[in-house]
Tab-separated table of N, CA and C in Angstrom:
chain	number	residue	atom	x	y	z
B	1	MET	N	-14.826	24.795	9.731
B	1	MET	CA	-15.248	25.529	10.897
B	1	MET	C	-15.939	24.623	11.901
B	2	ASN	N	-16.641	23.596	11.440
B	2	ASN	CA	-17.336	22.692	12.332
B	2	ASN	C	-16.479	21.452	12.511
B	3	ALA	N	-16.329	20.995	13.753
B	3	ALA	CA	-15.433	19.882	14.045
B	3	ALA	C	-16.021	18.531	13.683
B	4	GLU	N	-17.290	18.470	13.389
B	4	GLU	CA	-17.911	17.195	13.069
B	4	GLU	C	-17.641	16.785	11.635
B	5	SER	N	-17.552	15.471	11.425
B	5	SER	CA	-17.411	14.967	10.073
B	5	SER	C	-18.792	14.834	9.443
B	6	ASP	N	-18.801	14.689	8.138
B	6	ASP	CA	-20.075	14.534	7.433
B	6	ASP	C	-20.793	13.262	7.859
B	7	GLU	N	-20.027	12.200	8.179
B	7	GLU	CA	-20.646	10.945	8.580
B	7	GLU	C	-21.407	11.108	9.896
B	8	ARG	N	-20.814	11.815	10.852
B	8	ARG	CA	-21.480	12.010	12.138
B	8	ARG	C	-22.731	12.853	11.975
B	9	GLN	N	-22.695	13.807	11.055
B	9	GLN	CA	-23.866	14.641	10.825
B	9	GLN	C	-24.998	13.811	10.226
B	10	GLU	N	-24.648	12.888	9.324
B	10	GLU	CA	-25.676	12.045	8.728
B	10	GLU	C	-26.270	11.103	9.758
B	11	VAL	N	-25.436	10.554	10.664
B	11	VAL	CA	-25.935	9.672	11.718
B	11	VAL	C	-26.850	10.462	12.645
B	12	ALA	N	-26.430	11.665	13.012
B	12	ALA	CA	-27.255	12.497	13.888
B	12	ALA	C	-28.551	12.876	13.187
B	13	GLY	N	-28.475	13.138	11.895
B	13	GLY	CA	-29.670	13.491	11.141
B	13	GLY	C	-30.634	12.330	11.028
B	14	SER	N	-30.104	11.094	10.839
B	14	SER	CA	-30.984	9.932	10.736
B	14	SER	C	-31.587	9.584	12.087
B	15	ALA	N	-30.874	9.863	13.177
B	15	ALA	CA	-31.410	9.580	14.513
B	15	ALA	C	-32.559	10.516	14.848
B	16	ALA	N	-32.562	11.685	14.236
B	16	ALA	CA	-33.590	12.678	14.547
B	16	ALA	C	-34.852	12.492	13.725
B	17	SER	N	-34.817	11.607	12.742
B	17	SER	CA	-36.012	11.442	11.919
B	17	SER	C	-37.132	10.844	12.751
B	18	GLY	N	-38.301	11.457	12.676
B	18	GLY	CA	-39.451	10.988	13.429
B	18	GLY	C	-39.498	11.527	14.841
B	19	ALA	N	-38.462	12.245	15.285
B	19	ALA	CA	-38.448	12.804	16.637
B	19	ALA	C	-38.688	14.302	16.563
B	20	ALA	N	-38.761	14.924	17.724
B	20	ALA	CA	-38.964	16.375	17.783
B	20	ALA	C	-37.768	17.091	17.185
B	21	GLU	N	-37.974	18.324	16.756
B	21	GLU	CA	-36.912	19.139	16.174
B	21	GLU	C	-35.786	19.311	17.182
B	22	GLY	N	-34.561	18.892	16.824
B	22	GLY	CA	-33.417	19.061	17.695
B	22	GLY	C	-33.259	17.975	18.740
B	23	GLU	N	-34.052	16.912	18.686
B	23	GLU	CA	-33.922	15.820	19.645
B	23	GLU	C	-33.956	14.484	18.906
B	24	SER	N	-33.246	13.506	19.482
B	24	SER	CA	-33.264	12.167	18.900
B	24	SER	C	-34.478	11.420	19.436
B	25	ALA	N	-34.640	10.162	19.010
B	25	ALA	CA	-35.788	9.360	19.434
B	25	ALA	C	-35.738	9.076	20.933
B	26	THR	N	-34.536	9.114	21.532
B	26	THR	CA	-34.390	8.850	22.969
B	26	THR	C	-34.564	10.108	23.799
B	27	GLY	N	-34.780	11.248	23.178
B	27	GLY	CA	-34.939	12.499	23.910
B	27	GLY	C	-33.633	13.262	24.073
B	28	GLU	N	-32.525	12.671	23.662
B	28	GLU	CA	-31.225	13.341	23.746
B	28	GLU	C	-31.143	14.412	22.662
B	29	PRO	N	-30.525	15.559	22.953
B	29	PRO	CA	-30.402	16.581	21.914
B	29	PRO	C	-29.437	16.132	20.823
B	30	VAL	N	-29.762	16.473	19.603
B	30	VAL	CA	-28.918	16.142	18.462
B	30	VAL	C	-28.067	17.355	18.164
B	31	PHE	N	-26.756	17.151	18.159
B	31	PHE	CA	-25.842	18.245	17.895
B	31	PHE	C	-25.426	18.233	16.436
B	32	GLY	N	-25.098	19.395	15.919
B	32	GLY	CA	-24.606	19.491	14.560
B	32	GLY	C	-25.407	20.468	13.742
B	33	SER	N	-25.122	20.466	12.482
B	33	SER	CA	-25.709	21.422	11.559
B	33	SER	C	-27.194	21.167	11.363
B	34	ARG	N	-27.946	22.252	11.301
B	34	ARG	CA	-29.364	22.166	10.980
B	34	ARG	C	-29.634	22.767	9.610
B	35	ALA	N	-28.606	22.790	8.790
B	35	ALA	CA	-28.753	23.322	7.439
B	35	ALA	C	-29.649	22.385	6.627
B	36	PRO	N	-30.339	22.930	5.629
B	36	PRO	CA	-31.168	22.067	4.766
B	36	PRO	C	-30.318	20.977	4.104
B	37	HIS	N	-30.957	19.873	3.799
B	37	HIS	CA	-30.236	18.707	3.262
B	37	HIS	C	-29.517	19.023	1.951
B	38	PHE	N	-30.139	19.820	1.074
B	38	PHE	CA	-29.482	20.115	-0.205
B	38	PHE	C	-28.212	20.933	-0.003
B	39	ILE	N	-28.105	21.667	1.086
B	39	ILE	CA	-26.877	22.427	1.368
B	39	ILE	C	-25.814	21.499	1.936
B	40	LYS	N	-26.215	20.543	2.766
B	40	LYS	CA	-25.259	19.613	3.361
B	40	LYS	C	-24.632	18.691	2.325
B	41	ARG	N	-25.340	18.449	1.220
B	41	ARG	CA	-24.813	17.539	0.190
B	41	ARG	C	-23.533	18.062	-0.444
B	42	SER	N	-23.447	19.357	-0.650
B	42	SER	CA	-22.272	19.944	-1.281
B	42	SER	C	-21.355	20.513	-0.201
B	43	ARG	N	-20.111	20.039	-0.155
B	43	ARG	CA	-19.146	20.488	0.861
B	43	ARG	C	-18.890	21.990	0.735
B	44	ALA	N	-18.724	22.490	-0.473
B	44	ALA	CA	-18.445	23.920	-0.668
B	44	ALA	C	-19.649	24.770	-0.262
B	45	LEU	N	-20.838	24.312	-0.630
B	45	LEU	CA	-22.042	25.054	-0.267
B	45	LEU	C	-22.252	25.033	1.252
B	46	HIS	N	-21.975	23.894	1.872
B	46	HIS	CA	-22.134	23.798	3.319
B	46	HIS	C	-21.127	24.689	4.036
B	47	LEU	N	-19.892	24.727	3.546
B	47	LEU	CA	-18.872	25.587	4.147
B	47	LEU	C	-19.252	27.060	4.005
B	48	SER	N	-19.764	27.438	2.837
B	48	SER	CA	-20.186	28.831	2.658
B	48	SER	C	-21.402	29.135	3.539
B	49	TRP	N	-22.285	28.164	3.741
B	49	TRP	CA	-23.435	28.323	4.644
B	49	TRP	C	-22.935	28.573	6.076
B	50	GLN	N	-21.937	27.786	6.501
B	50	GLN	CA	-21.385	27.948	7.838
B	50	GLN	C	-20.724	29.316	8.006
B	51	VAL	N	-20.011	29.762	6.996
B	51	VAL	CA	-19.384	31.084	7.063
B	51	VAL	C	-20.459	32.169	7.166
B	52	GLY	N	-21.520	32.034	6.398
B	52	GLY	CA	-22.609	33.007	6.453
B	52	GLY	C	-23.287	33.030	7.816
B	53	VAL	N	-23.568	31.851	8.364
B	53	VAL	CA	-24.192	31.770	9.690
B	53	VAL	C	-23.258	32.372	10.735
B	54	PHE	N	-21.959	32.079	10.627
B	54	PHE	CA	-20.995	32.627	11.583
B	54	PHE	C	-20.966	34.152	11.511
B	55	LEU	N	-20.949	34.706	10.306
B	55	LEU	CA	-20.883	36.161	10.159
B	55	LEU	C	-22.158	36.849	10.657
B	56	VAL	N	-23.313	36.262	10.367
B	56	VAL	CA	-24.576	36.846	10.851
B	56	VAL	C	-24.615	36.779	12.378
B	57	GLY	N	-24.247	35.626	12.942
B	57	GLY	CA	-24.214	35.492	14.408
B	57	GLY	C	-23.225	36.439	15.044
B	58	LEU	N	-22.059	36.613	14.398
B	58	LEU	CA	-21.048	37.537	14.907
B	58	LEU	C	-21.570	38.967	14.905
B	59	ALA	N	-22.250	39.360	13.833
B	59	ALA	CA	-22.802	40.713	13.767
B	59	ALA	C	-23.821	40.938	14.889
B	60	VAL	N	-24.669	39.959	15.135
B	60	VAL	CA	-25.679	40.100	16.189
B	60	VAL	C	-25.008	40.164	17.561
B	61	VAL	N	-24.001	39.328	17.803
B	61	VAL	CA	-23.295	39.348	19.089
B	61	VAL	C	-22.581	40.680	19.283
B	62	VAL	N	-21.935	41.197	18.248
B	62	VAL	CA	-21.240	42.494	18.356
B	62	VAL	C	-22.240	43.607	18.652
B	63	ILE	N	-23.389	43.587	18.002
B	63	ILE	CA	-24.430	44.590	18.287
B	63	ILE	C	-24.873	44.470	19.743
B	64	GLY	N	-25.012	43.254	20.239
B	64	GLY	CA	-25.380	43.049	21.644
B	64	GLY	C	-24.320	43.579	22.589
B	65	ILE	N	-23.055	43.367	22.258
B	65	ILE	CA	-21.967	43.880	23.099
B	65	ILE	C	-21.979	45.401	23.097
B	66	ILE	N	-22.245	46.000	21.950
B	66	ILE	CA	-22.340	47.463	21.879
B	66	ILE	C	-23.508	47.960	22.720
B	67	MET	N	-24.597	47.195	22.756
B	67	MET	CA	-25.782	47.607	23.504
B	67	MET	C	-25.622	47.454	25.008
B	68	LEU	N	-24.605	46.725	25.483
B	68	LEU	CA	-24.457	46.537	26.927
B	68	LEU	C	-24.347	47.866	27.679
B	69	PRO	N	-23.440	48.781	27.290
B	69	PRO	CA	-23.394	50.053	28.035
B	69	PRO	C	-24.447	51.055	27.574
B	70	LEU	N	-25.041	50.823	26.436
B	70	LEU	CA	-26.056	51.729	25.903
B	70	LEU	C	-27.447	51.223	26.269
B	71	PRO	N	-28.451	52.081	26.120
B	71	PRO	CA	-29.812	51.600	26.382
B	71	PRO	C	-30.207	50.520	25.370
B	72	GLY	N	-30.765	49.470	25.866
B	72	GLY	CA	-31.207	48.406	24.981
B	72	GLY	C	-30.984	47.052	25.615
B	73	PRO	N	-31.578	46.032	25.063
B	73	PRO	CA	-31.481	44.682	25.629
B	73	PRO	C	-30.211	43.973	25.175
B	74	GLY	N	-29.058	44.398	25.671
B	74	GLY	CA	-27.772	43.861	25.222
B	74	GLY	C	-27.630	42.367	25.402
B	75	TRP	N	-27.923	41.853	26.609
B	75	TRP	CA	-27.764	40.421	26.861
B	75	TRP	C	-28.718	39.604	26.016
B	76	LEU	N	-29.918	40.105	25.837
B	76	LEU	CA	-30.895	39.388	25.020
B	76	LEU	C	-30.399	39.257	23.574
B	77	VAL	N	-29.809	40.313	23.050
B	77	VAL	CA	-29.285	40.289	21.676
B	77	VAL	C	-28.083	39.354	21.587
B	78	ILE	N	-27.226	39.351	22.616
B	78	ILE	CA	-26.075	38.436	22.611
B	78	ILE	C	-26.558	36.988	22.590
B	79	PHE	N	-27.571	36.673	23.400
B	79	PHE	CA	-28.095	35.304	23.405
B	79	PHE	C	-28.774	34.964	22.081
B	80	ALA	N	-29.360	35.954	21.431
B	80	ALA	CA	-29.942	35.710	20.100
B	80	ALA	C	-28.832	35.362	19.104
B	81	GLY	N	-27.706	36.051	19.185
B	81	GLY	CA	-26.564	35.718	18.325
B	81	GLY	C	-26.038	34.324	18.595
B	82	MET	N	-26.007	33.948	19.879
B	82	MET	CA	-25.579	32.585	20.212
B	82	MET	C	-26.564	31.555	19.662
B	83	ALA	N	-27.853	31.890	19.689
B	83	ALA	CA	-28.860	30.975	19.129
B	83	ALA	C	-28.680	30.832	17.624
B	84	ILE	N	-28.300	31.911	16.949
B	84	ILE	CA	-28.025	31.830	15.507
B	84	ILE	C	-26.835	30.905	15.275
B	85	TRP	N	-25.764	31.071	16.056
B	85	TRP	CA	-24.607	30.189	15.922
B	85	TRP	C	-24.986	28.746	16.239
B	86	ALA	N	-25.885	28.545	17.194
B	86	ALA	CA	-26.251	27.188	17.611
B	86	ALA	C	-26.995	26.425	16.525
B	87	THR	N	-27.508	27.119	15.518
B	87	THR	CA	-28.150	26.399	14.425
B	87	THR	C	-27.138	25.653	13.571
B	88	GLU	N	-25.860	25.993	13.726
B	88	GLU	CA	-24.849	25.405	12.850
B	88	GLU	C	-23.654	24.795	13.587
B	89	PHE	N	-23.315	25.287	14.766
B	89	PHE	CA	-22.070	24.881	15.419
B	89	PHE	C	-22.344	24.190	16.745
B	90	VAL	N	-21.660	23.063	16.955
B	90	VAL	CA	-21.849	22.267	18.161
B	90	VAL	C	-21.406	23.043	19.399
B	91	TRP	N	-20.287	23.764	19.320
B	91	TRP	CA	-19.795	24.495	20.482
B	91	TRP	C	-20.824	25.523	20.947
B	92	ALA	N	-21.521	26.167	20.028
B	92	ALA	CA	-22.537	27.150	20.402
B	92	ALA	C	-23.763	26.452	20.988
B	93	GLN	N	-24.087	25.263	20.493
B	93	GLN	CA	-25.204	24.504	21.060
B	93	GLN	C	-24.907	24.137	22.505
B	94	LEU	N	-23.665	23.733	22.767
B	94	LEU	CA	-23.282	23.378	24.132
B	94	LEU	C	-23.303	24.591	25.053
B	95	VAL	N	-22.788	25.720	24.582
B	95	VAL	CA	-22.798	26.952	25.386
B	95	VAL	C	-24.230	27.387	25.658
B	96	LEU	N	-25.081	27.330	24.659
B	96	LEU	CA	-26.475	27.738	24.831
B	96	LEU	C	-27.208	26.805	25.788
B	97	ARG	N	-26.939	25.510	25.699
B	97	ARG	CA	-27.570	24.549	26.610
B	97	ARG	C	-27.121	24.797	28.044
B	98	TRP	N	-25.807	25.067	28.245
B	98	TRP	CA	-25.279	25.370	29.570
B	98	TRP	C	-25.908	26.652	30.114
B	99	THR	N	-26.038	27.677	29.264
B	99	THR	CA	-26.628	28.949	29.677
B	99	THR	C	-28.084	28.758	30.078
B	100	LYS	N	-28.836	28.015	29.288
B	100	LYS	CA	-30.243	27.759	29.634
B	100	LYS	C	-30.357	27.050	30.977
B	101	ARG	N	-29.479	26.080	31.220
B	101	ARG	CA	-29.507	25.348	32.476
B	101	ARG	C	-29.199	26.279	33.654
B	102	LYS	N	-28.197	27.149	33.508
B	102	LYS	CA	-27.835	28.072	34.583
B	102	LYS	C	-28.939	29.100	34.834
B	103	VAL	N	-29.581	29.585	33.790
B	103	VAL	CA	-30.678	30.547	33.965
B	103	VAL	C	-31.849	29.879	34.668
B	104	THR	N	-32.153	28.639	34.318
B	104	THR	CA	-33.234	27.912	34.977
B	104	THR	C	-32.918	27.685	36.449
B	105	GLU	N	-31.661	27.325	36.748
B	105	GLU	CA	-31.261	27.136	38.143
B	105	GLU	C	-31.370	28.449	38.916
B	106	ALA	N	-30.943	29.552	38.325
B	106	ALA	CA	-31.021	30.848	38.996
B	106	ALA	C	-32.467	31.251	39.238
B	107	ALA	N	-33.335	30.966	38.284
B	107	ALA	CA	-34.752	31.288	38.464
B	107	ALA	C	-35.352	30.456	39.595
B	108	GLN	N	-34.973	29.193	39.683
B	108	GLN	CA	-35.473	28.347	40.769
B	108	GLN	C	-34.968	28.830	42.125
B	109	ARG	N	-33.682	29.247	42.184
B	109	ARG	CA	-33.145	29.778	43.435
B	109	ARG	C	-33.838	31.075	43.819
B	110	ALA	N	-34.157	31.910	42.840
B	110	ALA	CA	-34.814	33.188	43.128
B	110	ALA	C	-36.226	32.978	43.659
B	111	LEU	N	-36.856	31.880	43.303
B	111	LEU	CA	-38.211	31.601	43.774
B	111	LEU	C	-38.233	30.955	45.153
B	112	ASP	N	-37.065	30.583	45.683
B	112	ASP	CA	-36.988	30.005	47.015
B	112	ASP	C	-37.443	31.055	48.029
B	113	PRO	N	-38.375	30.723	48.932
B	113	PRO	CA	-38.914	31.720	49.863
B	113	PRO	C	-37.855	32.403	50.727
B	114	ARG	N	-36.852	31.658	51.168
B	114	ARG	CA	-35.795	32.278	51.992
B	114	ARG	C	-35.003	33.289	51.187
B	115	VAL	N	-34.684	32.952	49.948
B	115	VAL	CA	-33.924	33.864	49.097
B	115	VAL	C	-34.763	35.096	48.764
B	116	ARG	N	-36.033	34.899	48.492
B	116	ARG	CA	-36.917	36.042	48.207
B	116	ARG	C	-36.999	36.967	49.403
B	117	LYS	N	-37.119	36.415	50.607
B	117	LYS	CA	-37.179	37.232	51.813
B	117	LYS	C	-35.888	38.030	51.982
B	118	ARG	N	-34.747	37.382	51.793
B	118	ARG	CA	-33.455	38.075	51.885
B	118	ARG	C	-33.355	39.189	50.856
B	119	ASN	N	-33.775	38.922	49.616
B	119	ASN	CA	-33.707	39.930	48.566
B	119	ASN	C	-34.622	41.118	48.861
B	120	ILE	N	-35.799	40.850	49.415
B	120	ILE	CA	-36.710	41.941	49.770
B	120	ILE	C	-36.108	42.788	50.885
B	121	ILE	N	-35.498	42.148	51.877
B	121	ILE	CA	-34.866	42.897	52.972
B	121	ILE	C	-33.714	43.744	52.448
B	122	LEU	N	-32.853	43.169	51.613
B	122	LEU	CA	-31.723	43.931	51.064
B	122	LEU	C	-32.192	45.080	50.181
B	123	THR	N	-33.229	44.865	49.401
B	123	THR	CA	-33.768	45.929	48.557
B	123	THR	C	-34.350	47.044	49.410
B	124	THR	N	-35.033	46.697	50.474
B	124	THR	CA	-35.604	47.701	51.371
B	124	THR	C	-34.497	48.531	52.018
B	125	ILE	N	-33.442	47.870	52.470
B	125	ILE	CA	-32.308	48.594	53.068
B	125	ILE	C	-31.680	49.533	52.044
B	126	ALA	N	-31.494	49.074	50.812
B	126	ALA	CA	-30.902	49.919	49.766
B	126	ALA	C	-31.785	51.121	49.466
B	127	VAL	N	-33.101	50.935	49.426
B	127	VAL	CA	-34.021	52.050	49.165
B	127	VAL	C	-33.969	53.061	50.299
B	128	VAL	N	-33.900	52.582	51.542
B	128	VAL	CA	-33.822	53.491	52.693
B	128	VAL	C	-32.524	54.285	52.649
B	129	ILE	N	-31.414	53.652	52.327
B	129	ILE	CA	-30.132	54.356	52.239
B	129	ILE	C	-30.174	55.401	51.132
B	130	CYS	N	-30.717	55.062	49.974
B	130	CYS	CA	-30.826	56.027	48.871
B	130	CYS	C	-31.739	57.189	49.240
B	131	ALA	N	-32.841	56.910	49.929
B	131	ALA	CA	-33.754	57.977	50.349
B	131	ALA	C	-33.079	58.890	51.361
B	132	ALA	N	-32.306	58.320	52.287
B	132	ALA	CA	-31.582	59.139	53.261
B	132	ALA	C	-30.540	60.004	52.562
B	133	ALA	N	-29.833	59.450	51.596
B	133	ALA	CA	-28.834	60.235	50.854
B	133	ALA	C	-29.500	61.369	50.084
B	134	MET	N	-30.646	61.101	49.475
B	134	MET	CA	-31.384	62.164	48.762
B	134	MET	C	-31.861	63.238	49.732
B	135	ALA	N	-32.337	62.841	50.919
B	135	ALA	CA	-32.802	63.815	51.912
B	135	ALA	C	-31.653	64.701	52.374
B	136	VAL	N	-30.489	64.117	52.623
B	136	VAL	CA	-29.318	64.915	53.020
B	136	VAL	C	-28.931	65.867	51.899
B	137	TYR	N	-28.937	65.408	50.678
B	137	TYR	CA	-28.591	66.252	49.532
B	137	TYR	C	-29.558	67.430	49.415
B	138	VAL	N	-30.850	67.168	49.477
B	138	VAL	CA	-31.848	68.237	49.348
B	138	VAL	C	-31.753	69.194	50.537
B	139	TRP	N	-31.511	68.676	51.744
B	139	TRP	CA	-31.381	69.516	52.930
B	139	TRP	C	-30.176	70.440	52.822
B	140	LYS	N	-29.037	69.915	52.295
B	140	LYS	CA	-27.806	70.697	52.227
B	140	LYS	C	-27.796	71.665	51.055
B	141	PHE	N	-28.228	71.241	49.870
B	141	PHE	CA	-28.112	72.065	48.667
B	141	PHE	C	-29.455	72.582	48.156
B	142	GLY	N	-30.517	72.089	48.647
B	142	GLY	CA	-31.817	72.441	48.092
B	142	GLY	C	-32.067	71.581	46.860
B	143	PHE	N	-33.137	71.899	46.173
B	143	PHE	CA	-33.477	71.107	44.994
B	143	PHE	C	-32.797	71.703	43.773
B	144	VAL	N	-31.478	71.475	43.651
B	144	VAL	CA	-30.673	71.992	42.556
B	144	VAL	C	-29.919	70.811	41.949
B	145	MET	N	-29.821	70.806	40.653
B	145	MET	CA	-29.098	69.735	39.983
B	145	MET	C	-27.603	69.833	40.326
B	146	PRO	N	-26.904	68.703	40.399
B	146	PRO	CA	-25.507	68.708	40.841
B	146	PRO	C	-24.588	69.576	39.986
B	147	TRP	N	-24.856	69.682	38.702
B	147	TRP	CA	-23.966	70.457	37.855
B	147	TRP	C	-24.207	71.962	37.973
B	148	LYS	N	-25.177	72.378	38.736
B	148	LYS	CA	-25.442	73.814	38.919
B	148	LYS	C	-25.100	74.275	40.339
B	149	ILE	N	-24.431	73.465	41.124
B	149	ILE	CA	-24.092	73.846	42.504
B	149	ILE	C	-22.955	74.858	42.452
B	150	LYS	N	-23.135	75.974	43.162
B	150	LYS	CA	-22.089	76.999	43.232
B	150	LYS	C	-21.442	76.898	44.598
B	151	GLU	N	-20.156	76.745	44.596
B	151	GLU	CA	-19.458	76.606	45.882
B	151	GLU	C	-18.821	77.912	46.278
């Protein structure tokens, strides 16, 4: 399931010794499995570990997808599933790193004063339009729920 060879994982693991969790001594992120060493020693045990991590991550992502149209933090749960996958798979680590970078860029753009001013103006216009639509509705039908209107 993982495209890396055992040799590359050992090199990445030795580069990370003495450095922060998930980073090499040069500050570069270390990609690959974060399974305990005793699991990595046995190929069959490591493969079963990867299958287990994949299934748990898949279950969390599916729950997040189900939560998208329903009440609940769907995107947050999907990203949690991706984080579970990222503990074992390089492709998920890359996707998660790209997502973090894009979210950080979007947050920086949202804090730009010109963008904030534009967003406040657009929100104000949307609120005024919604208030006008509600006023027309109440004026025409009174305060009656839409499913009880008699024509």
